[in-house]
Amino acid sequence: MDVRLNEEQQAIQQSVRELVRGKIAPRAADIDRSAEFPWDVVDIFRKHDLFALPFPPEYGGLSGSALTLNVAIEEVAKVCATSALILAVQALGCHPIMLGGTPEQQRRFLPALACGEKLAAYALSESSAGSDPAGMETRAQRRGDEYVLTGAKNWITNGGVADTIVVFAKTDPRAGSKGVSAFVLDNARACKGLTATLIHGKLGIRGSNTAELHFDDVVVPAGNRLGEEGDGFKLALRVLDRSRPGVAAQALGIAQGALDYAAGYARERHQFGKAIAEFQGIQFMLADMDAQTEAARAMVYHASNLIDMKAPGVTAAAAICKLLASDAAMRVTTDAVQILGGYGYVNEYPVERMMRDAKITQIYEGTNQIQRLVIARSLLQG
Ligand code: CAA
């Protein structure tokens, strides 16, 4: 399917491109070096209404289109993967409410997220339940009009900075995936019994806030449960169907950013009396990098378009684009380092950061082994 951007999407793409080149590109190396969450980037996104992209207009949103959002994520990721993740996770944390919330819950939670006043997080994974979230152990026990959460979540992006966290917990531990329910923790940073411990020492996306969350009798009103008890697991998977193309868009942006940098370098760098771009060995590398990046873009647009059209096949398309784009990002960034040679290996140049950032896209929102499992299941089940 040939997916083209409409005029509005092209205009958003262009304005995000200009914004990030001017305001975020100069910050990217520092964000990586300091490994500090870039609140200034959050302010830039707030000021330019980028947080509004995943939301429909009735909640103060700008588009609600997956394609529009993912085009923006790609543009940000071309210069800074950490900053792109802030946009992607705002959508990830809000999708459970958009897909599983009542109109009253949507009115209550979404406007503050659409304007970026509050940041969101999605708390599914645990230390012993990553690829297999049905094995989670966090409990939610009903007590009158409330639930009490106990347990711990791990690897939660935005875990220490989010105000609104959607938490998945077992209301019936004997029922496997059918015993999982979803809850919205509002004003999470002020929640009694909730502590966030920052995870240090990450290979890439170093400015991203990745945290372990501990729930020590955290009280959440029953009115913050999304759907019925037991609906949480399917909701979590429906959300991942929508969010995986966002990670794929992040990977795509990283790949494009590295390719652009390596191509520019190859034109400038002279060896043996001519630009290294004139050597066929380098040309073939750049051609392969371009082909892989373009193929990833086609698949990201295709999956995003299926979401926007509410067409069938989203589960497999989302897994395919995440698999292809993240593998492309890893290969393209590795080759970009190779083209820069020794300069590629030092942090004076951006491609080693891009290579480190690319790695996580093969791991989070489901490892690429899990994506293959999802693709094979869709294929074989027809
Ligand atoms: N949408 C809705 N329902 C779905 C579904 C989907 N895409 N896929 C499956 N289901 C339904 C099934 O039909 C089944 O329903 P019934 O019980 O009624 O038959 C139910 O869900 C359970 O399905 P499975 O038996 O297939 O579930 P499973 O336990 O075997 O797991 C899995 C399936 C695909 C492996 C899933 O566990 C998975 O995706 N694992 C990876 C988890 C993941 O991606 N984590 C990422 C965390 S978020 C993150 O990383 C964010 C970040 O930091 C940026």
XYZ file of C-alpha atoms in Angstrom, residues 67-271:
205
model
C 0.809 8.474 11.102
C 1.086 12.154 12.084
C 2.483 11.272 15.505
C 4.988 8.808 14.096
C 6.211 11.259 11.461
C 6.921 13.691 14.315
C 8.661 10.983 16.396
C 10.857 10.167 13.385
C 11.871 13.817 12.984
C 12.834 14.165 16.657
C 14.708 10.831 16.656
C 16.851 11.958 13.722
C 18.650 14.231 16.172
C 17.875 12.855 19.654
C 16.412 9.434 20.465
C 15.903 10.341 24.140
C 13.728 13.317 23.188
C 11.745 11.235 20.668
C 11.023 8.729 23.424
C 9.351 11.439 25.503
C 6.785 11.888 22.734
C 6.372 8.154 22.110
C 5.823 7.365 25.785
C 3.282 10.144 26.217
C 1.228 8.263 23.614
C 2.004 4.852 25.157
C 0.831 5.971 28.592
C -2.332 7.576 27.218
C -3.455 4.819 24.850
C -4.863 2.640 27.664
C -7.131 5.530 28.648
C -8.074 6.306 25.051
C -8.796 2.639 24.255
C -10.136 1.380 27.573
C -11.419 4.414 29.475
C -15.019 5.511 29.857
C -15.927 8.946 28.419
C -15.870 10.268 32.005
C -12.343 8.895 32.613
C -11.172 10.284 29.279
C -12.533 13.737 30.149
C -10.888 13.510 33.570
C -7.401 12.377 32.524
C -6.716 13.250 28.892
C -6.754 17.083 28.675
C -3.831 17.502 31.133
C -1.881 14.917 29.129
C -2.721 16.429 25.741
C -1.297 19.814 26.735
C 1.735 18.177 28.343
C 0.973 19.598 31.781
C 1.283 15.979 32.950
C 3.623 13.295 31.648
C 2.456 9.704 31.274
C 3.934 6.243 31.822
C 2.849 2.664 31.126
C 3.753 0.189 33.873
C 3.513 -3.397 32.614
C 6.948 -5.050 32.933
C 8.359 -6.504 36.131
C 11.794 -7.857 37.023
C 10.614 -11.436 36.447
C 7.886 -10.679 33.891
C 9.194 -8.861 30.808
C 8.445 -10.847 27.647
C 5.805 -12.752 29.630
C 3.702 -10.036 31.269
C 0.949 -12.537 32.177
C 3.415 -13.756 34.820
C 3.279 -10.423 36.670
C 3.046 -10.507 40.456
C 1.919 -6.980 41.344
C -1.429 -7.288 43.145
C -4.476 -5.051 43.253
C -6.853 -5.980 46.058
C -10.310 -4.502 46.307
C -11.155 -2.701 49.565
C -14.559 -1.027 49.324
C -14.436 1.738 46.746
C -10.685 1.425 46.397
C -7.947 -0.941 45.315
C -4.675 -1.401 47.159
C -1.611 -1.988 44.976
C 1.405 -3.951 46.213
C 4.448 -5.135 44.283
C 6.992 -3.674 41.882
C 7.321 -2.742 38.218
C 10.626 -2.478 36.391
C 12.097 -0.725 33.331
C 9.346 1.879 33.361
C 10.111 4.712 30.960
C 9.191 8.058 32.579
C 8.588 6.117 35.828
C 10.130 8.833 37.996
C 8.795 11.868 36.127
C 5.265 10.832 35.123
C 2.226 12.249 36.887
C -0.176 9.769 35.283
C 0.855 6.114 35.317
C -1.262 3.284 33.974
C -0.457 0.271 36.136
C -1.325 -3.323 35.253
C -1.844 -5.580 38.282
C -3.425 -8.911 39.170
C -6.884 -8.703 40.692
C -7.148 -12.511 40.460
C -3.698 -14.155 40.670
C -5.148 -17.603 39.856
C -6.606 -16.519 36.518
C -3.368 -15.952 34.544
C -3.714 -13.273 31.869
C -7.474 -13.093 32.598
C -6.704 -11.936 36.152
C -4.967 -8.710 35.066
C -6.652 -5.316 35.504
C -5.529 -1.795 34.577
C -5.566 1.273 36.851
C -4.794 4.937 36.344
C -2.603 6.397 39.063
C -3.162 10.119 38.892
C -0.768 12.585 40.540
C 1.575 9.619 40.850
C 4.532 11.616 42.103
C 2.534 12.561 45.193
C 1.064 9.070 45.693
C 1.587 7.701 49.218
C 3.426 4.359 49.146
C 4.792 4.758 45.606
C 8.546 5.114 45.204
C 10.481 5.385 41.966
C 14.120 4.280 41.868
C 16.051 5.548 38.876
C 17.981 2.940 36.851
C 21.499 4.161 36.081
C 24.151 3.013 33.630
C 22.102 2.539 30.466
C 23.930 1.953 27.161
C 21.721 4.394 25.258
C 18.683 6.693 25.626
C 20.696 7.894 28.579
C 18.631 11.003 29.278
C 15.440 8.992 29.448
C 14.002 8.447 32.921
C 13.879 4.662 33.394
C 12.720 3.595 36.835
C 11.759 0.734 39.064
C 8.442 1.445 40.780
C 7.613 0.048 44.215
C 4.018 -0.102 45.376
C 3.659 -0.308 49.115
C -0.112 -0.325 49.723
C -0.797 2.356 47.135
C -4.473 3.272 47.180
C -6.266 3.894 43.897
C -10.001 4.696 43.623
C -12.113 1.994 41.956
C -13.253 4.729 39.568
C -9.717 4.730 38.109
C -9.946 1.104 36.912
C -9.977 0.904 33.112
C -12.656 -1.526 31.940
C -13.775 -4.469 34.021
C -11.619 -6.579 36.325
C -9.699 -8.997 34.098
C -9.762 -6.769 30.998
C -6.241 -5.447 31.622
C -4.112 -7.938 29.689
C -5.928 -7.567 26.377
C -5.942 -3.806 26.849
C -2.162 -3.891 27.394
C -1.678 -5.830 24.145
C -4.048 -3.581 22.177
C -1.985 -0.627 23.377
C 1.270 -2.269 22.254
C -0.254 -2.783 18.792
C -0.571 1.008 18.606
C 2.673 1.950 20.308
C 5.111 -0.408 18.539
C 4.973 1.666 15.328
C 6.043 4.621 17.518
C 9.183 2.765 18.588
C 9.665 1.762 14.945
C 9.417 5.461 14.019
C 12.031 6.245 16.655
C 14.311 3.566 15.139
C 13.635 4.931 11.665
C 14.616 8.437 12.748
C 17.827 7.155 14.350
C 18.690 5.308 11.107
C 17.941 8.344 8.922
C 19.933 10.634 11.195
C 22.963 8.316 11.069
C 22.677 7.846 7.299
C 22.500 11.610 6.690
C 25.517 12.182 8.896
C 27.584 9.392 7.293
C 26.714 10.542 3.747
C 27.749 14.112 4.588
C 30.970 12.885 6.142
C 31.780 10.664 3.139
C 31.472 13.687 0.832
C 33.877 15.728 2.980
C 36.436 13.163 4.083
C 39.342 12.778 1.676
C 41.693 9.777 1.492
